[in-house]
Amino acid sequence: MSIQAGVGLSTDKDHIAAVQEAVVQAKKNIAGDKIDLAFVFSTREYAHTTVLKTISQLSGNAVIIGSSSLAIISRAGICRHGLMVILISLPNEAYFNAASIREISSKSFDAAGKELAEKLLYGSKGTRRDLSLIFCDRLIQDSSGIINGMRQQLGMSFPLIGASPSERLGHKNSHLYFNEEIIKDAACGMLFGGKLTFGVGVKHGWKPLGKPRHITKSRGNIVYEINEEPAAKLYEEYIGKSREELKKELKRISIFYPIGIHLPGEEEYLLRNVISIEDDGSLTLQGDVHVDSRIRLMVGTKESCLEATAQAMDDLKTAMKDHPAEFILVFDSLSRLMLLGRQADREIEIIREKAGSGVPIFGLYTYGEQAPLRSIDYLGKTYFHNQTITILGVGG
Amino acid sequence: MDFSGFIVIAAVISTVILTMALAVKMQRAKELQTTADGLQKSLNEMDEQAKLVVRTDIALNKTQEELDKKITGLYALQRISRAISTTMEEKEIFKRIGSEHLDEIGFERAAAFMLYEEEDKFIPELSLGYGDEEMENLSTFINAHGDFFRRIIGNKETFSSISATATAGINKENLSRAFGINAFVVCPILPKEGNQGLLIVGTENPDTLVTEGDEELITILANQLGQALENARLFEKTWRAQQDLEKKVDERTRELSKVLEEVKDSSKRKSDFISSVSHELRTPLTSIKGYASILLAGKLGAIPKEVKERLEKINRHSDELVHMVNDLLDIARIEAGRVTMKQEPQNLINIVGQATDLLSMQAKEKDINLISDIPSDANSVYVDRSQIERVFINLIANALKFTPAKGRISIRAHKKGSFVQVDINDTGCGIPKEAQDKIFEEFYRVDNAINQEAKGTGLGLSLVKHIIEAHKGKIFVESAPGRGSTFSFTLPQPK
């Protein structure tokens, strides 16, 4: 038996009616009664523990993992008010383990990452481990730390695919679902192994503009100086606005013109959104950046974004070789939703067209994604990204 | 040349060569520097161009975003308009607006309050994106500042977080806090009649700013809501009026049915009475007539001439009385449904011939031209022959009675659907309009000179009407004084 995914989506305003409808739909789309795992993606009005308890009951106590988001992605398109339940039945040869870590703010991000990885590895001795899927609370400012901690335990090039789901751009509230609980200040994840095939496509579509510069002073995710000048000067010069004016429009500007970090040996630039501009001229980025990094100002258009989505799907298919994807999971940045505006549905159309008929597609919008830059054969190092679309294909 | 001389020459040559090499290198370095300077200059120029590109791109993106927002907003308005205009229930109008509509116009929270003057209170009708407790707090705030919000309605004033000014102690920050939103638009809902209210729409997102376009959009939405409320109220009013009317019609119908039942009951009692009285009258009348006949025949001895004359009068009046009693009995029987019409296919020409033969002597006496014209397609009727003969005899006899000498009476028939219509027309004195409705009533006699002289019971036309109606036919008259009369009736044809 190969891996199976049954998707159910409901927009019923009553969350109890919605969960029942979604589970019934999902069950219809899956053969047999064996349900191992349930992904639950919803918009925030469905974030109730009752929903999770009902899913647990109806799915025969399957492991539940998921999150709330501003919008959810299905094969049909983008849904801004709804609940999606994806029931997964794994082949007997496949292995998976799920775990969560809580109270992250009380420990270092590295330690939190290590703790999650240790929990995921528990009981997997002697099993081939292929990929880990993680969801981080939006409250966690620097998810890079968690990735670093996990990599230390799982291996430096072990593929991690993750998301920091978000209910709104810049809004720090989000609801992570783990089994029958809604968890905060937490992260949860899964480790897959055994006879499963994975393919990942990660792309953003932003292109470098202007001359290269160097980070000359930084700490963690704060950049103090670029080319030995206050970091904010980069934006002041390019946008042609004062620091105070930039602060007012920062989120918008940051989406259209993020900072791109050049990674030696990698094709894609690693994008970083600017979260805030401080009075001393420093920039707080969404993700860490190191001194001496070569950076560029990046520019994106709707067309380049959509081309990147098509490329990500092509990469995924290449990575999966001859194995067809049984389902496709999408983590799409909220920034892309904002940039694409009325064309956002086109992005889902591209995935649908490339995936072929009947392949279940599901996902959510995120504020930060984790994935290896080089998607083929999972040999690339996992990075914390901004503004990317991460597409994971899973086959039997 | 000694060895030292050789060294000096070599040193000089080396110095020259080195100097030349250095000069070449310096030249090259200079050229490279020039190239590097050129490249740096180009790079700087390109960077300057990139800055221009970014600034132009920002302006274009902003325009595109505003355009997108407007288009999306208009689509959303169209969808909301369709949703709210398809209901005629006031409460349902607000329920038709969903979070998806709000998303489309770029907001997350909305509330609507209607002012109920009777209760002197703003009551919430719409809540999107608010929790129950938040909505309760907002409701308390709105009512606590009732005068301020009444003024907004009274002034038909739309205001937003970009246009609000400190008014009556409520500033933008206080409103934002109370509404639980960072940016907002407040717009009055103004149906022409009935309760008016407020629509509050906004976003919690600190990065979203309300624009003039948003104010326009929300104003259009509030106007649509006002229009929908107006339509629903008008529909409600019309519906209620219709319900009242239907109620009244029902009541009247019930009253009329009751009266009709009473009339039927009274008519039945009358028929029963007539029937019973007629029966009681017929027995002594038969005796009177029998004894008068015996006396007239001289079976009890010769009678004087004066007595004979009186006896003949008794006999004649007894005949008239018997005739009248028989007519009354027939009417009563037909009314009571006790007479079954023995309907069979009949030849109308024969029936008319029978009746005209019977009355031909009277026609001859008054020199009245009696014409009958029955076309073949109207010849076949499905009737009780003896009863229909009575109809013809009654109507032709009436016509003869009221038609002066040398007049004309015509009996014509024509096919009319599955019926035959017979028209008996005379050149008599005619019937006044006011009497035409009453002539089929029992004992009604038109007040004219002929009736005053001629005898009649006033039962003939009533009996005729009963017989025709018992055949599912209709009878009616067209007449004008001095211009004759036409009595028309319909008879069924065989199927």
Tab-separated table of N, CA and C in Angstrom, chain A residues 254-331:
chain	number	residue	atom	x	y	z
A	254	SER	N	9.633	46.542	2.687
A	254	SER	CA	10.422	45.339	2.958
A	254	SER	C	9.974	44.159	2.098
A	255	ILE	N	8.665	44.112	1.813
A	255	ILE	CA	8.163	43.016	0.959
A	255	ILE	C	8.692	43.177	-0.466
A	256	PHE	N	8.581	44.391	-0.969
A	256	PHE	CA	8.994	44.616	-2.360
A	256	PHE	C	10.526	44.626	-2.514
A	257	TYR	N	11.223	45.141	-1.497
A	257	TYR	CA	12.690	45.291	-1.612
A	257	TYR	C	13.391	44.710	-0.390
A	258	PRO	N	13.413	43.384	-0.243
A	258	PRO	CA	14.127	42.795	0.898
A	258	PRO	C	15.637	42.831	0.650
A	259	ILE	N	16.384	42.425	1.650
A	259	ILE	CA	17.840	42.314	1.485
A	259	ILE	C	18.148	40.887	1.036
A	260	GLY	N	19.014	40.745	0.049
A	260	GLY	CA	19.406	39.424	-0.437
A	260	GLY	C	20.818	39.106	0.016
A	261	ILE	N	21.016	37.982	0.661
A	261	ILE	CA	22.365	37.590	1.111
A	261	ILE	C	22.933	36.600	0.099
A	262	HIS	N	24.106	36.923	-0.412
A	262	HIS	CA	24.748	36.022	-1.375
A	262	HIS	C	25.369	34.851	-0.625
A	263	LEU	N	25.050	33.643	-1.043
A	263	LEU	CA	25.629	32.462	-0.400
A	263	LEU	C	26.567	31.807	-1.391
A	264	PRO	N	27.857	31.739	-1.058
A	264	PRO	CA	28.810	31.143	-2.005
A	264	PRO	C	28.367	29.743	-2.415
A	265	GLY	N	28.373	29.501	-3.688
A	265	GLY	CA	28.025	28.168	-4.197
A	265	GLY	C	26.533	27.964	-4.396
A	266	GLU	N	25.708	28.925	-3.971
A	266	GLU	CA	24.256	28.778	-4.143
A	266	GLU	C	23.769	29.731	-5.232
A	267	GLU	N	22.774	29.289	-5.974
A	267	GLU	CA	22.229	30.133	-7.047
A	267	GLU	C	21.360	31.255	-6.486
A	268	GLU	N	20.495	30.839	-5.561
A	268	GLU	CA	19.519	31.792	-5.026
A	268	GLU	C	20.142	32.658	-3.939
A	269	TYR	N	19.718	33.888	-3.878
A	269	TYR	CA	20.072	34.741	-2.741
A	269	TYR	C	19.113	34.377	-1.607
A	270	LEU	N	19.617	34.469	-0.397
A	270	LEU	CA	18.769	34.211	0.762
A	270	LEU	C	18.123	35.537	1.158
A	271	LEU	N	16.792	35.567	1.190
A	271	LEU	CA	16.117	36.851	1.442
A	271	LEU	C	15.912	37.104	2.927
A	272	ARG	N	15.969	38.382	3.273
A	272	ARG	CA	15.671	38.784	4.648
A	272	ARG	C	14.764	40.019	4.620
A	273	ASN	N	13.603	39.880	5.277
A	273	ASN	CA	12.718	41.044	5.447
A	273	ASN	C	13.281	41.939	6.540
A	274	VAL	N	12.990	43.209	6.414
A	274	VAL	CA	13.387	44.126	7.497
A	274	VAL	C	12.181	44.267	8.417
A	275	ILE	N	12.372	43.914	9.682
A	275	ILE	CA	11.250	44.000	10.629
A	275	ILE	C	11.128	45.424	11.178
A	276	SER	N	12.276	46.008	11.483
A	276	SER	CA	12.206	47.383	12.007
A	276	SER	C	13.483	48.158	11.719
A	277	ILE	N	13.322	49.483	11.723
A	277	ILE	CA	14.483	50.380	11.582
A	277	ILE	C	14.634	51.088	12.923
A	278	GLU	N	15.777	50.958	13.515
A	278	GLU	CA	15.968	51.578	14.826
A	278	GLU	C	16.509	53.003	14.665
A	279	ASP	N	16.418	53.764	15.755
A	279	ASP	CA	16.854	55.163	15.696
A	279	ASP	C	18.352	55.294	15.401
A	280	ASP	N	19.155	54.281	15.819
A	280	ASP	CA	20.603	54.364	15.569
A	280	ASP	C	20.955	53.965	14.124
A	281	GLY	N	19.934	53.709	13.328
A	281	GLY	CA	20.175	53.369	11.926
A	281	GLY	C	20.360	51.882	11.691
A	282	SER	N	20.235	51.078	12.724
A	282	SER	CA	20.375	49.633	12.516
A	282	SER	C	19.073	49.045	11.994
A	283	LEU	N	19.197	47.893	11.321
A	283	LEU	CA	18.026	47.214	10.764
A	283	LEU	C	17.854	45.880	11.486
A	284	THR	N	16.624	45.612	11.946
A	284	THR	CA	16.358	44.292	12.519
A	284	THR	C	15.747	43.452	11.406
A	285	LEU	N	16.406	42.335	11.107
A	285	LEU	CA	15.945	41.484	10.007
A	285	LEU	C	15.191	40.269	10.541
A	286	GLN	N	14.428	39.662	9.665
A	286	GLN	CA	13.707	38.449	10.057
A	286	GLN	C	14.616	37.247	9.759
A	287	GLY	N	15.538	36.981	10.638
A	287	GLY	CA	16.521	35.915	10.430
A	287	GLY	C	17.918	36.470	10.579
A	288	ASP	N	18.829	35.604	10.940
A	288	ASP	CA	20.182	36.073	11.234
A	288	ASP	C	20.973	36.397	9.962
A	289	VAL	N	22.024	37.206	10.163
A	289	VAL	CA	22.907	37.571	9.061
A	289	VAL	C	24.300	37.822	9.651
A	290	HIS	N	25.323	37.330	8.939
A	290	HIS	CA	26.673	37.383	9.520
A	290	HIS	C	27.517	38.524	8.946
A	291	VAL	N	28.487	38.942	9.751
A	291	VAL	CA	29.434	39.969	9.306
A	291	VAL	C	30.169	39.432	8.081
A	292	ASP	N	30.494	40.326	7.157
A	292	ASP	CA	31.183	40.008	5.901
A	292	ASP	C	30.275	39.403	4.835
A	293	SER	N	29.012	39.207	5.196
A	293	SER	CA	28.091	38.684	4.169
A	293	SER	C	27.979	39.716	3.054
A	294	ARG	N	27.948	39.201	1.826
A	294	ARG	CA	27.810	40.099	0.669
A	294	ARG	C	26.306	40.214	0.406
A	295	ILE	N	25.809	41.422	0.401
A	295	ILE	CA	24.354	41.585	0.254
A	295	ILE	C	23.996	42.460	-0.948
A	296	ARG	N	22.768	42.335	-1.381
A	296	ARG	CA	22.237	43.211	-2.456
A	296	ARG	C	20.826	43.628	-2.058
A	297	LEU	N	20.391	44.728	-2.575
A	297	LEU	CA	18.976	45.071	-2.453
A	297	LEU	C	18.266	44.244	-3.515
A	298	MET	N	17.123	43.665	-3.181
A	298	MET	CA	16.427	42.764	-4.109
A	298	MET	C	15.126	43.414	-4.574
A	299	VAL	N	14.715	43.055	-5.757
A	299	VAL	CA	13.441	43.583	-6.271
A	299	VAL	C	12.628	42.424	-6.864
A	300	GLY	N	11.343	42.457	-6.580
A	300	GLY	CA	10.479	41.387	-7.088
A	300	GLY	C	9.272	41.937	-7.814
A	301	THR	N	8.817	41.172	-8.783
A	301	THR	CA	7.592	41.554	-9.493
A	301	THR	C	6.638	40.357	-9.444
A	302	LYS	N	5.416	40.625	-9.821
A	302	LYS	CA	4.429	39.535	-9.840
A	302	LYS	C	4.905	38.420	-10.771
A	303	GLU	N	5.413	38.833	-11.933
A	303	GLU	CA	5.829	37.856	-12.941
A	303	GLU	C	6.991	37.009	-12.435
A	304	SER	N	7.992	37.686	-11.799
A	304	SER	CA	9.160	36.928	-11.329
A	304	SER	C	8.759	35.968	-10.213
A	305	CYS	N	7.773	36.394	-9.408
A	305	CYS	CA	7.263	35.531	-8.323
A	305	CYS	C	6.614	34.273	-8.902
A	306	LEU	N	5.795	34.481	-9.925
A	306	LEU	CA	5.071	33.347	-10.511
A	306	LEU	C	6.032	32.412	-11.256
A	307	GLU	N	7.050	33.008	-11.889
A	307	GLU	CA	8.068	32.176	-12.556
A	307	GLU	C	8.789	31.307	-11.530
A	308	ALA	N	9.062	31.896	-10.365
A	308	ALA	CA	9.763	31.160	-9.296
A	308	ALA	C	8.909	29.983	-8.825
A	309	THR	N	7.604	30.193	-8.750
A	309	THR	CA	6.711	29.106	-8.318
A	309	THR	C	6.801	27.939	-9.305
A	310	ALA	N	6.787	28.291	-10.597
A	310	ALA	CA	6.872	27.244	-11.625
A	310	ALA	C	8.220	26.516	-11.513
A	311	GLN	N	9.293	27.287	-11.260
A	311	GLN	CA	10.631	26.673	-11.120
A	311	GLN	C	10.685	25.751	-9.905
A	312	ALA	N	10.035	26.187	-8.803
A	312	ALA	CA	10.027	25.368	-7.580
A	312	ALA	C	9.332	24.033	-7.855
A	313	MET	N	8.245	24.085	-8.611
A	313	MET	CA	7.533	22.843	-8.950
A	313	MET	C	8.399	21.951	-9.844
A	314	ASP	N	9.117	22.592	-10.779
A	314	ASP	CA	10.011	21.808	-11.654
A	314	ASP	C	11.108	21.137	-10.822
A	315	ASP	N	11.676	21.885	-9.863
A	315	ASP	CA	12.727	21.335	-8.993
A	315	ASP	C	12.185	20.146	-8.206
A	316	LEU	N	10.953	20.310	-7.685
A	316	LEU	CA	10.329	19.239	-6.899
A	316	LEU	C	10.208	17.961	-7.737
A	317	LYS	N	9.734	18.153	-8.974
A	317	LYS	CA	9.521	16.979	-9.845
A	317	LYS	C	10.859	16.309	-10.188
A	318	THR	N	11.867	17.161	-10.434
A	318	THR	CA	13.196	16.608	-10.740
A	318	THR	C	13.704	15.810	-9.541
A	319	ALA	N	13.499	16.362	-8.343
A	319	ALA	CA	13.983	15.692	-7.134
A	319	ALA	C	13.276	14.357	-6.893
A	320	MET	N	12.034	14.270	-7.289
A	320	MET	CA	11.280	13.036	-7.041
A	320	MET	C	11.537	11.962	-8.094
A	321	LYS	N	12.297	12.374	-9.117
A	321	LYS	CA	12.659	11.455	-10.218
A	321	LYS	C	11.422	10.768	-10.791
A	322	ASP	N	11.398	9.441	-10.712
A	322	ASP	CA	10.274	8.734	-11.339
A	322	ASP	C	9.092	8.513	-10.407
A	323	HIS	N	9.234	8.976	-9.168
A	323	HIS	CA	8.153	8.720	-8.205
A	323	HIS	C	7.109	9.839	-8.268
A	324	PRO	N	5.885	9.489	-8.536
A	324	PRO	CA	4.882	10.561	-8.543
A	324	PRO	C	4.549	11.003	-7.116
A	325	ALA	N	4.234	12.296	-6.974
A	325	ALA	CA	3.868	12.800	-5.643
A	325	ALA	C	2.449	12.333	-5.325
A	326	GLU	N	2.255	11.788	-4.107
A	326	GLU	CA	0.903	11.367	-3.683
A	326	GLU	C	0.167	12.544	-3.062
A	327	PHE	N	0.923	13.497	-2.546
A	327	PHE	CA	0.329	14.767	-2.111
A	327	PHE	C	1.402	15.847	-2.103
A	328	ILE	N	0.938	17.086	-2.137
A	328	ILE	CA	1.868	18.223	-2.192
A	328	ILE	C	1.532	19.196	-1.070
A	329	LEU	N	2.557	19.548	-0.294
A	329	LEU	CA	2.382	20.469	0.828
A	329	LEU	C	3.058	21.795	0.467
A	330	VAL	N	2.323	22.891	0.677
A	330	VAL	CA	2.838	24.204	0.260
A	330	VAL	C	2.945	25.139	1.464
A	331	PHE	N	4.118	25.700	1.661
A	331	PHE	CA	4.285	26.782	2.626
A	331	PHE	C	4.603	28.031	1.807
